[in-house]
Amino acid sequence: MKQGAAIGTADIHAAATYRSRRELRFRRLKRDKWLYILLTPGLLYFLVFKYVPMWGVLLAFKDYQPFLGFWKSDWVGLEHFRTFFQNPDFFMLLRNTLVLSLYNLVFFFPAPIILALLLNEVRLSFYKRTIQTMIYVPHFISMVIVASISYVFLTTQGGAVNEFLYSVTGSKIDFLASPDWFRPLIILQTIWKECGWGTIIFLAALAGVDVEQYEAAVVDGASRWRQTWHITLPAIRSTIVILLILRMGTILDNGFEQIYLMMNALNREVAEVFDTYVYALGITQGAFSYSTAVGLFKSVIGVVLVLGTNWLAKKSGESGLY
């Protein structure tokens, strides 16, 4: 009897706890209703444009024919993936994509960090705001304009750079058609256009560093370099790690528009990447299923790299993404 009464009391207590938690959640929902209303457009955006289109990945496993429709097209399984991996262009595409991504990680990823550290040392707010405005502006310039500027400066037919080289050395360099110059040009364009915009997150992280740590370091006789190495960089390390993890998810994305605008028949051997390959097959040739398979391959690799990098970050003592 005592045991039965104890069990009944426990059930009543559990039910009361459940009701109290439910009432608490309801009160919080009612209190924060306007925040949830403000959250609704963002949720709808991701639902409509991110999750619903995921049904489209089924095209990678079908032989899609427009006149048959999505559901009546034949199911071919992994046939498009086998065709893609056996394609002679696969290793060329993989090499070009990975090399450009490696260049981005080595040269572009640290650039906003270095620029943010330099801006953080500027004490006069007027000069700091002026410099920030100047380096933010290229982010809002279309990549078509960036490619046009590159053409105007680098073309052999009256380009400012080649005219200067010709006046000094008596020869010109065909930057736009040379395979050796394609990757450096892409990286330089990316740094010029996006480096300033990338400093926003790091400057925000630097704003949260405790000023008293710098004051204590000055008292101890630490130089500016020592303060940066032992105070500033450790303070923004978690931000750097998180952005690196997110960057690894797009390791196979090199920016279709930029590559497409700078690519030509003479530099195609180093310029053709997965993004331009998908466009050439999916849009110009109508191979929708095959190009979807290529895009799905990129996405799977991105997910694996994000999970792997996040795992390594947590093993090294960082919080990671989750």
PDB file of C-alpha atoms in Angstrom:
ATOM      1  CA  MET A   1       0.000   0.000   0.000  1.00  0.00           C
ATOM      2  CA  LYS A   2       2.788   2.374   0.927  1.00  0.00           C
ATOM      3  CA  GLN A   3       4.538   1.625  -2.353  1.00  0.00           C
ATOM      4  CA  GLY A   4       1.347   2.282  -4.334  1.00  0.00           C
ATOM      5  CA  ALA A   5       0.763   5.535  -2.490  1.00  0.00           C
ATOM      6  CA  ALA A   6       4.351   6.588  -3.179  1.00  0.00           C
ATOM      7  CA  ILE A   7       3.904   5.852  -6.873  1.00  0.00           C
ATOM      8  CA  GLY A   8       0.632   7.812  -6.935  1.00  0.00           C
ATOM      9  CA  THR A   9       2.266  10.784  -5.211  1.00  0.00           C
ATOM     10  CA  ALA A  10       5.147  10.689  -7.720  1.00  0.00           C
ATOM     11  CA  ASP A  11       2.676  10.689 -10.621  1.00  0.00           C
ATOM     12  CA  ILE A  12       0.810  13.658  -9.182  1.00  0.00           C
ATOM     13  CA  HIS A  13       4.075  15.520  -8.655  1.00  0.00           C
ATOM     14  CA  ALA A  14       5.214  14.755 -12.223  1.00  0.00           C
ATOM     15  CA  ALA A  15       1.882  15.924 -13.644  1.00  0.00           C
ATOM     16  CA  ALA A  16       2.056  19.136 -11.616  1.00  0.00           C
ATOM     17  CA  THR A  17       5.616  19.738 -12.792  1.00  0.00           C
ATOM     18  CA  TYR A  18       4.567  19.177 -16.400  1.00  0.00           C
ATOM     19  CA  ARG A  19       1.646  21.623 -16.048  1.00  0.00           C
ATOM     20  CA  SER A  20       3.857  24.252 -14.440  1.00  0.00           C
ATOM     21  CA  ARG A  21       6.448  23.933 -17.218  1.00  0.00           C
ATOM     22  CA  ARG A  22       3.744  24.158 -19.857  1.00  0.00           C
ATOM     23  CA  GLU A  23       2.286  27.251 -18.234  1.00  0.00           C
ATOM     24  CA  LEU A  24       5.762  28.781 -18.013  1.00  0.00           C
ATOM     25  CA  ARG A  25       6.365  28.163 -21.713  1.00  0.00           C
ATOM     26  CA  PHE A  26       2.977  29.662 -22.550  1.00  0.00           C
ATOM     27  CA  ARG A  27       3.695  32.777 -20.459  1.00  0.00           C
ATOM     28  CA  ARG A  28       7.076  33.204 -22.144  1.00  0.00           C
ATOM     29  CA  LEU A  29       5.491  32.758 -25.581  1.00  0.00           C
ATOM     30  CA  LYS A  30       2.846  35.363 -24.743  1.00  0.00           C
ATOM     31  CA  ARG A  31       5.464  37.728 -23.331  1.00  0.00           C
ATOM     32  CA  ASP A  32       7.772  37.440 -26.356  1.00  0.00           C
ATOM     33  CA  LYS A  33       5.053  37.178 -29.026  1.00  0.00           C
ATOM     34  CA  TRP A  34       6.342  40.192 -30.984  1.00  0.00           C
ATOM     35  CA  LEU A  35       9.828  38.687 -31.139  1.00  0.00           C
ATOM     36  CA  TYR A  36       8.359  35.507 -32.611  1.00  0.00           C
ATOM     37  CA  ILE A  37       6.334  37.566 -35.081  1.00  0.00           C
ATOM     38  CA  LEU A  38       9.536  39.318 -36.154  1.00  0.00           C
ATOM     39  CA  LEU A  39      11.173  35.906 -36.509  1.00  0.00           C
ATOM     40  CA  THR A  40       8.443  34.632 -38.845  1.00  0.00           C
ATOM     41  CA  PRO A  41       9.710  36.232 -42.124  1.00  0.00           C
ATOM     42  CA  GLY A  42      13.161  34.732 -41.591  1.00  0.00           C
ATOM     43  CA  LEU A  43      11.702  31.295 -40.896  1.00  0.00           C
ATOM     44  CA  LEU A  44       9.489  31.545 -43.978  1.00  0.00           C
ATOM     45  CA  TYR A  45      12.501  32.539 -46.077  1.00  0.00           C
ATOM     46  CA  PHE A  46      14.504  29.481 -45.042  1.00  0.00           C
ATOM     47  CA  LEU A  47      11.456  27.225 -45.365  1.00  0.00           C
ATOM     48  CA  VAL A  48      10.498  28.387 -48.860  1.00  0.00           C
ATOM     49  CA  PHE A  49      13.919  28.977 -50.396  1.00  0.00           C
ATOM     50  CA  LYS A  50      16.146  26.529 -48.494  1.00  0.00           C
ATOM     51  CA  TYR A  51      14.163  23.496 -47.333  1.00  0.00           C
ATOM     52  CA  VAL A  52      11.356  23.101 -49.873  1.00  0.00           C
ATOM     53  CA  PRO A  53      13.786  23.173 -52.862  1.00  0.00           C
ATOM     54  CA  MET A  54      15.715  20.293 -51.280  1.00  0.00           C
ATOM     55  CA  TRP A  55      13.231  17.979 -52.995  1.00  0.00           C
ATOM     56  CA  GLY A  56      15.038  18.972 -56.171  1.00  0.00           C
ATOM     57  CA  VAL A  57      18.044  16.819 -55.240  1.00  0.00           C
ATOM     58  CA  LEU A  58      15.979  13.830 -56.376  1.00  0.00           C
ATOM     59  CA  LEU A  59      16.787  14.963 -59.920  1.00  0.00           C
ATOM     60  CA  ALA A  60      20.300  13.623 -59.337  1.00  0.00           C
ATOM     61  CA  PHE A  61      18.848  10.103 -59.178  1.00  0.00           C
ATOM     62  CA  LYS A  62      16.500  10.449 -62.149  1.00  0.00           C
ATOM     63  CA  ASP A  63      16.847  10.775 -65.903  1.00  0.00           C
ATOM     64  CA  TYR A  64      14.820  13.957 -65.911  1.00  0.00           C
ATOM     65  CA  GLN A  65      12.874  14.695 -69.078  1.00  0.00           C
ATOM     66  CA  PRO A  66      10.941  17.991 -69.095  1.00  0.00           C
ATOM     67  CA  PHE A  67       8.057  16.589 -71.153  1.00  0.00           C
ATOM     68  CA  LEU A  68       7.622  13.690 -68.698  1.00  0.00           C
ATOM     69  CA  GLY A  69       7.820  15.835 -65.601  1.00  0.00           C
ATOM     70  CA  PHE A  70       9.538  15.349 -62.266  1.00  0.00           C
ATOM     71  CA  TRP A  71       7.694  12.258 -61.027  1.00  0.00           C
ATOM     72  CA  LYS A  72       7.340  10.347 -64.316  1.00  0.00           C
ATOM     73  CA  SER A  73      11.000  10.595 -65.313  1.00  0.00           C
ATOM     74  CA  ASP A  74      12.918   7.306 -65.036  1.00  0.00           C
ATOM     75  CA  TRP A  75      14.794   6.510 -61.832  1.00  0.00           C
ATOM     76  CA  VAL A  76      18.470   5.776 -62.611  1.00  0.00           C
ATOM     77  CA  GLY A  77      19.979   5.671 -59.109  1.00  0.00           C
ATOM     78  CA  LEU A  78      23.686   6.511 -58.967  1.00  0.00           C
ATOM     79  CA  GLU A  79      24.217   6.449 -62.735  1.00  0.00           C
ATOM     80  CA  HIS A  80      24.931  10.185 -63.016  1.00  0.00           C
ATOM     81  CA  PHE A  81      27.476  10.014 -60.188  1.00  0.00           C
ATOM     82  CA  ARG A  82      29.319   7.140 -61.881  1.00  0.00           C
ATOM     83  CA  THR A  83      29.345   9.068 -65.147  1.00  0.00           C
ATOM     84  CA  PHE A  84      30.681  12.142 -63.386  1.00  0.00           C
ATOM     85  CA  PHE A  85      33.484  10.301 -61.552  1.00  0.00           C
ATOM     86  CA  GLN A  86      34.527   8.527 -64.757  1.00  0.00           C
ATOM     87  CA  ASN A  87      34.520  11.755 -66.752  1.00  0.00           C
ATOM     88  CA  PRO A  88      38.056  12.739 -67.872  1.00  0.00           C
ATOM     89  CA  ASP A  89      37.320  16.305 -66.724  1.00  0.00           C
ATOM     90  CA  PHE A  90      36.580  15.253 -63.127  1.00  0.00           C
ATOM     91  CA  PHE A  91      40.158  15.436 -61.856  1.00  0.00           C
ATOM     92  CA  MET A  92      40.772  18.698 -63.717  1.00  0.00           C
ATOM     93  CA  LEU A  93      37.682  20.228 -62.084  1.00  0.00           C
ATOM     94  CA  LEU A  94      38.638  18.880 -58.664  1.00  0.00           C
ATOM     95  CA  ARG A  95      42.219  20.149 -58.973  1.00  0.00           C
ATOM     96  CA  ASN A  96      41.210  23.621 -60.129  1.00  0.00           C
ATOM     97  CA  THR A  97      38.531  23.957 -57.451  1.00  0.00           C
ATOM     98  CA  LEU A  98      40.762  22.786 -54.597  1.00  0.00           C
ATOM     99  CA  VAL A  99      43.731  24.904 -55.674  1.00  0.00           C
ATOM    100  CA  LEU A 100      41.598  28.065 -55.795  1.00  0.00           C
ATOM    101  CA  SER A 101      40.045  27.187 -52.427  1.00  0.00           C
ATOM    102  CA  LEU A 102      43.508  26.617 -50.952  1.00  0.00           C
ATOM    103  CA  TYR A 103      44.648  29.999 -52.261  1.00  0.00           C
ATOM    104  CA  ASN A 104      41.584  31.583 -50.665  1.00  0.00           C
ATOM    105  CA  LEU A 105      42.313  29.949 -47.311  1.00  0.00           C
ATOM    106  CA  VAL A 106      45.989  30.908 -47.348  1.00  0.00           C
ATOM    107  CA  PHE A 107      45.758  34.451 -48.733  1.00  0.00           C
ATOM    108  CA  PHE A 108      42.185  35.739 -48.414  1.00  0.00           C
ATOM    109  CA  PHE A 109      40.993  34.246 -45.109  1.00  0.00           C
ATOM    110  CA  PRO A 110      43.754  35.865 -42.974  1.00  0.00           C
ATOM    111  CA  ALA A 111      43.491  39.211 -44.819  1.00  0.00           C
ATOM    112  CA  PRO A 112      40.380  40.540 -42.969  1.00  0.00           C
ATOM    113  CA  ILE A 113      41.924  39.488 -39.650  1.00  0.00           C
ATOM    114  CA  ILE A 114      45.148  41.385 -40.364  1.00  0.00           C
ATOM    115  CA  LEU A 115      43.224  44.412 -41.633  1.00  0.00           C
ATOM    116  CA  ALA A 116      40.974  44.394 -38.553  1.00  0.00           C
ATOM    117  CA  LEU A 117      44.027  44.283 -36.283  1.00  0.00           C
ATOM    118  CA  LEU A 118      45.546  47.246 -38.147  1.00  0.00           C
ATOM    119  CA  LEU A 119      42.309  49.237 -37.980  1.00  0.00           C
ATOM    120  CA  ASN A 120      42.037  48.466 -34.285  1.00  0.00           C
ATOM    121  CA  GLU A 121      45.316  50.309 -33.747  1.00  0.00           C
ATOM    122  CA  VAL A 122      44.018  53.529 -35.318  1.00  0.00           C
ATOM    123  CA  ARG A 123      43.116  55.810 -32.424  1.00  0.00           C
ATOM    124  CA  LEU A 124      41.652  58.829 -34.253  1.00  0.00           C
ATOM    125  CA  SER A 125      38.018  57.923 -34.899  1.00  0.00           C
ATOM    126  CA  PHE A 126      37.720  60.216 -37.946  1.00  0.00           C
ATOM    127  CA  TYR A 127      40.537  58.475 -39.812  1.00  0.00           C
ATOM    128  CA  LYS A 128      39.314  55.074 -38.684  1.00  0.00           C
ATOM    129  CA  ARG A 129      35.768  55.669 -39.989  1.00  0.00           C
ATOM    130  CA  THR A 130      37.117  57.119 -43.231  1.00  0.00           C
ATOM    131  CA  ILE A 131      39.350  54.108 -43.871  1.00  0.00           C
ATOM    132  CA  GLN A 132      36.548  51.709 -43.010  1.00  0.00           C
ATOM    133  CA  THR A 133      34.196  53.413 -45.460  1.00  0.00           C
ATOM    134  CA  MET A 134      36.794  53.288 -48.229  1.00  0.00           C
ATOM    135  CA  ILE A 135      37.490  49.578 -47.776  1.00  0.00           C
ATOM    136  CA  TYR A 136      33.777  48.687 -47.454  1.00  0.00           C
ATOM    137  CA  VAL A 137      32.810  50.271 -50.787  1.00  0.00           C
ATOM    138  CA  PRO A 138      34.239  47.536 -53.097  1.00  0.00           C
ATOM    139  CA  HIS A 139      31.891  44.974 -51.493  1.00  0.00           C
ATOM    140  CA  PHE A 140      28.917  46.762 -53.087  1.00  0.00           C
ATOM    141  CA  ILE A 141      30.461  46.804 -56.562  1.00  0.00           C
ATOM    142  CA  SER A 142      29.139  44.160 -58.935  1.00  0.00           C
ATOM    143  CA  MET A 143      31.567  41.444 -59.972  1.00  0.00           C
ATOM    144  CA  VAL A 144      30.825  42.435 -63.579  1.00  0.00           C
ATOM    145  CA  ILE A 145      32.272  45.878 -62.800  1.00  0.00           C
ATOM    146  CA  VAL A 146      35.284  44.300 -61.088  1.00  0.00           C
ATOM    147  CA  ALA A 147      35.961  42.124 -64.136  1.00  0.00           C
ATOM    148  CA  SER A 148      35.565  45.168 -66.407  1.00  0.00           C
ATOM    149  CA  ILE A 149      38.034  47.163 -64.311  1.00  0.00           C
ATOM    150  CA  SER A 150      40.483  44.263 -64.494  1.00  0.00           C
ATOM    151  CA  TYR A 151      40.101  44.171 -68.266  1.00  0.00           C
ATOM    152  CA  VAL A 152      40.648  47.929 -68.627  1.00  0.00           C
ATOM    153  CA  PHE A 153      43.825  47.847 -66.538  1.00  0.00           C
ATOM    154  CA  LEU A 154      45.315  44.555 -67.768  1.00  0.00           C
ATOM    155  CA  THR A 155      44.419  44.213 -71.445  1.00  0.00           C
ATOM    156  CA  THR A 156      47.311  44.294 -73.899  1.00  0.00           C
ATOM    157  CA  GLN A 157      45.361  46.714 -76.105  1.00  0.00           C
ATOM    158  CA  GLY A 158      45.995  49.934 -74.197  1.00  0.00           C
ATOM    159  CA  GLY A 159      45.697  48.644 -70.634  1.00  0.00           C
ATOM    160  CA  ALA A 160      47.315  50.963 -68.060  1.00  0.00           C
ATOM    161  CA  VAL A 161      49.429  48.203 -66.474  1.00  0.00           C
ATOM    162  CA  ASN A 162      50.705  46.844 -69.784  1.00  0.00           C
ATOM    163  CA  GLU A 163      51.400  50.317 -71.097  1.00  0.00           C
ATOM    164  CA  PHE A 164      53.541  50.970 -68.034  1.00  0.00           C
ATOM    165  CA  LEU A 165      55.341  47.632 -68.427  1.00  0.00           C
ATOM    166  CA  TYR A 166      55.971  48.361 -72.086  1.00  0.00           C
ATOM    167  CA  SER A 167      57.440  51.771 -71.289  1.00  0.00           C
ATOM    168  CA  VAL A 168      59.785  50.211 -68.705  1.00  0.00           C
ATOM    169  CA  THR A 169      60.669  46.799 -70.146  1.00  0.00           C
ATOM    170  CA  GLY A 170      59.644  47.052 -73.811  1.00  0.00           C
ATOM    171  CA  SER A 171      57.298  44.046 -73.510  1.00  0.00           C
ATOM    172  CA  LYS A 172      53.741  43.269 -72.414  1.00  0.00           C
ATOM    173  CA  ILE A 173      52.183  40.451 -70.369  1.00  0.00           C
ATOM    174  CA  ASP A 174      48.852  38.964 -71.402  1.00  0.00           C
ATOM    175  CA  PHE A 175      47.438  38.701 -67.879  1.00  0.00           C
ATOM    176  CA  LEU A 176      43.892  37.929 -69.001  1.00  0.00           C
ATOM    177  CA  ALA A 177      44.741  34.974 -71.225  1.00  0.00           C
ATOM    178  CA  SER A 178      47.703  33.480 -69.359  1.00  0.00           C
ATOM    179  CA  PRO A 179      46.906  30.350 -67.276  1.00  0.00           C
ATOM    180  CA  ASP A 180      49.748  31.284 -64.898  1.00  0.00           C
ATOM    181  CA  TRP A 181      48.131  34.606 -64.009  1.00  0.00           C
ATOM    182  CA  PHE A 182      44.509  33.458 -63.706  1.00  0.00           C
ATOM    183  CA  ARG A 183      44.595  32.280 -60.076  1.00  0.00           C
ATOM    184  CA  PRO A 184      46.576  35.276 -58.741  1.00  0.00           C
ATOM    185  CA  LEU A 185      44.101  37.601 -60.462  1.00  0.00           C
ATOM    186  CA  ILE A 186      41.126  35.824 -58.896  1.00  0.00           C
ATOM    187  CA  ILE A 187      42.645  36.015 -55.413  1.00  0.00           C
ATOM    188  CA  LEU A 188      43.604  39.688 -55.824  1.00  0.00           C
ATOM    189  CA  GLN A 189      40.092  40.538 -56.987  1.00  0.00           C
ATOM    190  CA  THR A 190      38.573  38.686 -54.027  1.00  0.00           C
ATOM    191  CA  ILE A 191      40.858  40.391 -51.519  1.00  0.00           C
ATOM    192  CA  TRP A 192      40.202  43.850 -52.966  1.00  0.00           C
ATOM    193  CA  LYS A 193      36.430  43.355 -53.099  1.00  0.00           C
ATOM    194  CA  GLU A 194      35.666  41.434 -49.890  1.00  0.00           C
ATOM    195  CA  CYS A 195      38.546  42.005 -47.484  1.00  0.00           C
ATOM    196  CA  GLY A 196      37.140  45.236 -46.055  1.00  0.00           C
ATOM    197  CA  TRP A 197      33.666  43.781 -45.584  1.00  0.00           C
ATOM    198  CA  GLY A 198      35.114  40.758 -43.808  1.00  0.00           C
ATOM    199  CA  THR A 199      36.651  42.970 -41.134  1.00  0.00           C
ATOM    200  CA  ILE A 200      33.219  43.848 -39.690  1.00  0.00           C
ATOM    201  CA  ILE A 201      32.895  40.659 -37.642  1.00  0.00           C
ATOM    202  CA  PHE A 202      36.475  40.813 -36.390  1.00  0.00           C
ATOM    203  CA  LEU A 203      36.207  44.488 -35.429  1.00  0.00           C
ATOM    204  CA  ALA A 204      33.059  43.647 -33.487  1.00  0.00           C
ATOM    205  CA  ALA A 205      34.940  40.865 -31.692  1.00  0.00           C
ATOM    206  CA  LEU A 206      37.861  43.197 -30.972  1.00  0.00           C
ATOM    207  CA  ALA A 207      35.473  45.733 -29.448  1.00  0.00           C
ATOM    208  CA  GLY A 208      34.683  43.218 -26.724  1.00  0.00           C
ATOM    209  CA  VAL A 209      38.275  42.800 -25.532  1.00  0.00           C
ATOM    210  CA  ASP A 210      38.741  44.007 -21.943  1.00  0.00           C
ATOM    211  CA  VAL A 211      40.750  47.255 -21.977  1.00  0.00           C
ATOM    212  CA  GLU A 212      42.136  46.499 -18.514  1.00  0.00           C
ATOM    213  CA  GLN A 213      44.140  43.622 -19.985  1.00  0.00           C
ATOM    214  CA  TYR A 214      45.994  46.054 -22.246  1.00  0.00           C
ATOM    215  CA  GLU A 215      46.583  48.424 -19.329  1.00  0.00           C
ATOM    216  CA  ALA A 216      48.032  45.597 -17.244  1.00  0.00           C
ATOM    217  CA  ALA A 217      50.216  44.539 -20.183  1.00  0.00           C
ATOM    218  CA  VAL A 218      51.542  48.104 -20.553  1.00  0.00           C
ATOM    219  CA  VAL A 219      52.408  48.178 -16.855  1.00  0.00           C
ATOM    220  CA  ASP A 220      54.301  44.907 -17.300  1.00  0.00           C
ATOM    221  CA  GLY A 221      56.238  46.440 -20.209  1.00  0.00           C
ATOM    222  CA  ALA A 222      54.649  44.436 -23.039  1.00  0.00           C
ATOM    223  CA  SER A 223      55.166  45.806 -26.551  1.00  0.00           C
ATOM    224  CA  ARG A 224      52.315  46.285 -29.060  1.00  0.00           C
ATOM    225  CA  TRP A 225      53.256  43.026 -30.747  1.00  0.00           C
ATOM    226  CA  ARG A 226      53.177  41.160 -27.419  1.00  0.00           C
ATOM    227  CA  GLN A 227      49.794  42.682 -26.601  1.00  0.00           C
ATOM    228  CA  THR A 228      48.446  41.584 -29.978  1.00  0.00           C
ATOM    229  CA  TRP A 229      49.860  38.060 -29.663  1.00  0.00           C
ATOM    230  CA  HIS A 230      48.874  37.370 -26.048  1.00  0.00           C
ATOM    231  CA  ILE A 231      45.679  39.420 -25.651  1.00  0.00           C
ATOM    232  CA  THR A 232      44.053  40.406 -28.954  1.00  0.00           C
ATOM    233  CA  LEU A 233      44.424  37.178 -30.931  1.00  0.00           C
ATOM    234  CA  PRO A 234      43.320  34.857 -28.070  1.00  0.00           C
ATOM    235  CA  ALA A 235      40.281  37.114 -27.540  1.00  0.00           C
ATOM    236  CA  ILE A 236      39.073  36.638 -31.137  1.00  0.00           C
ATOM    237  CA  ARG A 237      40.280  33.050 -31.553  1.00  0.00           C
ATOM    238  CA  SER A 238      36.792  31.561 -31.157  1.00  0.00           C
ATOM    239  CA  THR A 239      35.450  33.901 -33.847  1.00  0.00           C
ATOM    240  CA  ILE A 240      38.259  32.917 -36.204  1.00  0.00           C
ATOM    241  CA  VAL A 241      37.594  29.209 -35.597  1.00  0.00           C
ATOM    242  CA  ILE A 242      33.846  29.512 -36.234  1.00  0.00           C
ATOM    243  CA  LEU A 243      34.380  31.453 -39.464  1.00  0.00           C
ATOM    244  CA  LEU A 244      36.966  28.897 -40.560  1.00  0.00           C
ATOM    245  CA  ILE A 245      34.476  26.071 -39.950  1.00  0.00           C
ATOM    246  CA  LEU A 246      31.847  27.892 -42.012  1.00  0.00           C
ATOM    247  CA  ARG A 247      34.414  28.577 -44.740  1.00  0.00           C
ATOM    248  CA  MET A 248      35.206  24.866 -44.985  1.00  0.00           C
ATOM    249  CA  GLY A 249      31.562  24.225 -45.860  1.00  0.00           C
ATOM    250  CA  THR A 250      31.997  26.262 -49.050  1.00  0.00           C
ATOM    251  CA  ILE A 251      35.433  24.896 -49.915  1.00  0.00           C
ATOM    252  CA  LEU A 252      34.161  23.731 -53.318  1.00  0.00           C
ATOM    253  CA  ASP A 253      32.376  27.033 -54.057  1.00  0.00           C
ATOM    254  CA  ASN A 254      34.653  29.448 -55.867  1.00  0.00           C
ATOM    255  CA  GLY A 255      32.078  31.968 -57.036  1.00  0.00           C
ATOM    256  CA  PHE A 256      30.498  31.226 -60.404  1.00  0.00           C
ATOM    257  CA  GLU A 257      30.157  34.817 -61.601  1.00  0.00           C
ATOM    258  CA  GLN A 258      33.768  35.789 -61.005  1.00  0.00           C
ATOM    259  CA  ILE A 259      35.234  32.639 -62.586  1.00  0.00           C
ATOM    260  CA  TYR A 260      32.857  32.774 -65.529  1.00  0.00           C
ATOM    261  CA  LEU A 261      33.700  36.389 -66.317  1.00  0.00           C
ATOM    262  CA  MET A 262      37.458  35.859 -66.130  1.00  0.00           C
ATOM    263  CA  MET A 263      37.543  32.515 -67.953  1.00  0.00           C
ATOM    264  CA  ASN A 264      38.317  32.218 -71.646  1.00  0.00           C
ATOM    265  CA  ALA A 265      39.451  29.546 -74.072  1.00  0.00           C
ATOM    266  CA  LEU A 266      43.146  30.165 -73.336  1.00  0.00           C
ATOM    267  CA  ASN A 267      42.988  29.757 -69.547  1.00  0.00           C
ATOM    268  CA  ARG A 268      40.160  27.203 -69.312  1.00  0.00           C
ATOM    269  CA  GLU A 269      42.520  24.416 -68.246  1.00  0.00           C
ATOM    270  CA  VAL A 270      43.067  26.159 -64.889  1.00  0.00           C
ATOM    271  CA  ALA A 271      39.810  28.176 -64.751  1.00  0.00           C
ATOM    272  CA  GLU A 272      37.089  25.557 -65.168  1.00  0.00           C
ATOM    273  CA  VAL A 273      35.618  24.663 -61.754  1.00  0.00           C
ATOM    274  CA  PHE A 274      32.526  22.805 -60.560  1.00  0.00           C
ATOM    275  CA  ASP A 275      30.357  25.945 -60.603  1.00  0.00           C
ATOM    276  CA  THR A 276      31.050  26.812 -64.236  1.00  0.00           C
ATOM    277  CA  TYR A 277      30.833  23.132 -65.201  1.00  0.00           C
ATOM    278  CA  VAL A 278      27.343  22.861 -63.676  1.00  0.00           C
ATOM    279  CA  TYR A 279      26.252  25.979 -65.547  1.00  0.00           C
ATOM    280  CA  ALA A 280      27.635  24.742 -68.863  1.00  0.00           C
ATOM    281  CA  LEU A 281      25.866  21.388 -68.564  1.00  0.00           C
ATOM    282  CA  GLY A 282      22.698  22.276 -66.698  1.00  0.00           C
ATOM    283  CA  ILE A 283      21.761  25.563 -68.379  1.00  0.00           C
ATOM    284  CA  THR A 284      23.383  25.585 -71.814  1.00  0.00           C
ATOM    285  CA  GLN A 285      23.065  21.848 -72.556  1.00  0.00           C
ATOM    286  CA  GLY A 286      19.951  20.983 -70.544  1.00  0.00           C
ATOM    287  CA  ALA A 287      21.560  18.101 -68.571  1.00  0.00           C
ATOM    288  CA  PHE A 288      19.525  18.904 -65.468  1.00  0.00           C
ATOM    289  CA  SER A 289      19.922  15.560 -63.694  1.00  0.00           C
ATOM    290  CA  TYR A 290      23.645  15.309 -64.340  1.00  0.00           C
ATOM    291  CA  SER A 291      24.329  18.878 -63.174  1.00  0.00           C
ATOM    292  CA  THR A 292      22.178  18.275 -60.069  1.00  0.00           C
ATOM    293  CA  ALA A 293      24.344  15.240 -59.261  1.00  0.00           C
ATOM    294  CA  VAL A 294      27.459  17.416 -59.490  1.00  0.00           C
ATOM    295  CA  GLY A 295      25.900  20.014 -57.204  1.00  0.00           C
ATOM    296  CA  LEU A 296      24.843  17.336 -54.700  1.00  0.00           C
ATOM    297  CA  PHE A 297      28.392  15.981 -54.680  1.00  0.00           C
ATOM    298  CA  LYS A 298      29.647  19.463 -53.744  1.00  0.00           C
ATOM    299  CA  SER A 299      27.077  19.774 -50.970  1.00  0.00           C
ATOM    300  CA  VAL A 300      27.937  16.398 -49.431  1.00  0.00           C
ATOM    301  CA  ILE A 301      31.642  17.238 -49.412  1.00  0.00           C
ATOM    302  CA  GLY A 302      30.834  20.580 -47.777  1.00  0.00           C
ATOM    303  CA  VAL A 303      28.799  18.930 -45.002  1.00  0.00           C
ATOM    304  CA  VAL A 304      31.563  16.394 -44.337  1.00  0.00           C
ATOM    305  CA  LEU A 305      34.187  19.143 -44.137  1.00  0.00           C
ATOM    306  CA  VAL A 306      32.056  21.242 -41.765  1.00  0.00           C
ATOM    307  CA  LEU A 307      31.454  18.291 -39.446  1.00  0.00           C
ATOM    308  CA  GLY A 308      35.112  17.250 -39.580  1.00  0.00           C
ATOM    309  CA  THR A 309      36.433  20.751 -38.936  1.00  0.00           C
ATOM    310  CA  ASN A 310      33.953  21.251 -36.112  1.00  0.00           C
ATOM    311  CA  TRP A 311      35.083  17.962 -34.551  1.00  0.00           C
ATOM    312  CA  LEU A 312      38.737  19.009 -34.754  1.00  0.00           C
ATOM    313  CA  ALA A 313      37.907  22.414 -33.266  1.00  0.00           C
ATOM    314  CA  LYS A 314      36.160  20.815 -30.280  1.00  0.00           C
ATOM    315  CA  LYS A 315      39.044  18.398 -29.812  1.00  0.00           C
ATOM    316  CA  SER A 316      41.427  21.350 -29.659  1.00  0.00           C
ATOM    317  CA  GLY A 317      39.392  22.993 -26.905  1.00  0.00           C
ATOM    318  CA  GLU A 318      37.177  25.375 -28.906  1.00  0.00           C
ATOM    319  CA  SER A 319      33.394  25.469 -28.624  1.00  0.00           C
ATOM    320  CA  GLY A 320      32.736  24.926 -32.329  1.00  0.00           C
ATOM    321  CA  LEU A 321      29.339  25.392 -33.957  1.00  0.00           C
ATOM    322  CA  TYR A 322      27.417  23.085 -31.645  1.00  0.00           C
TER     323      TYR A 322
END
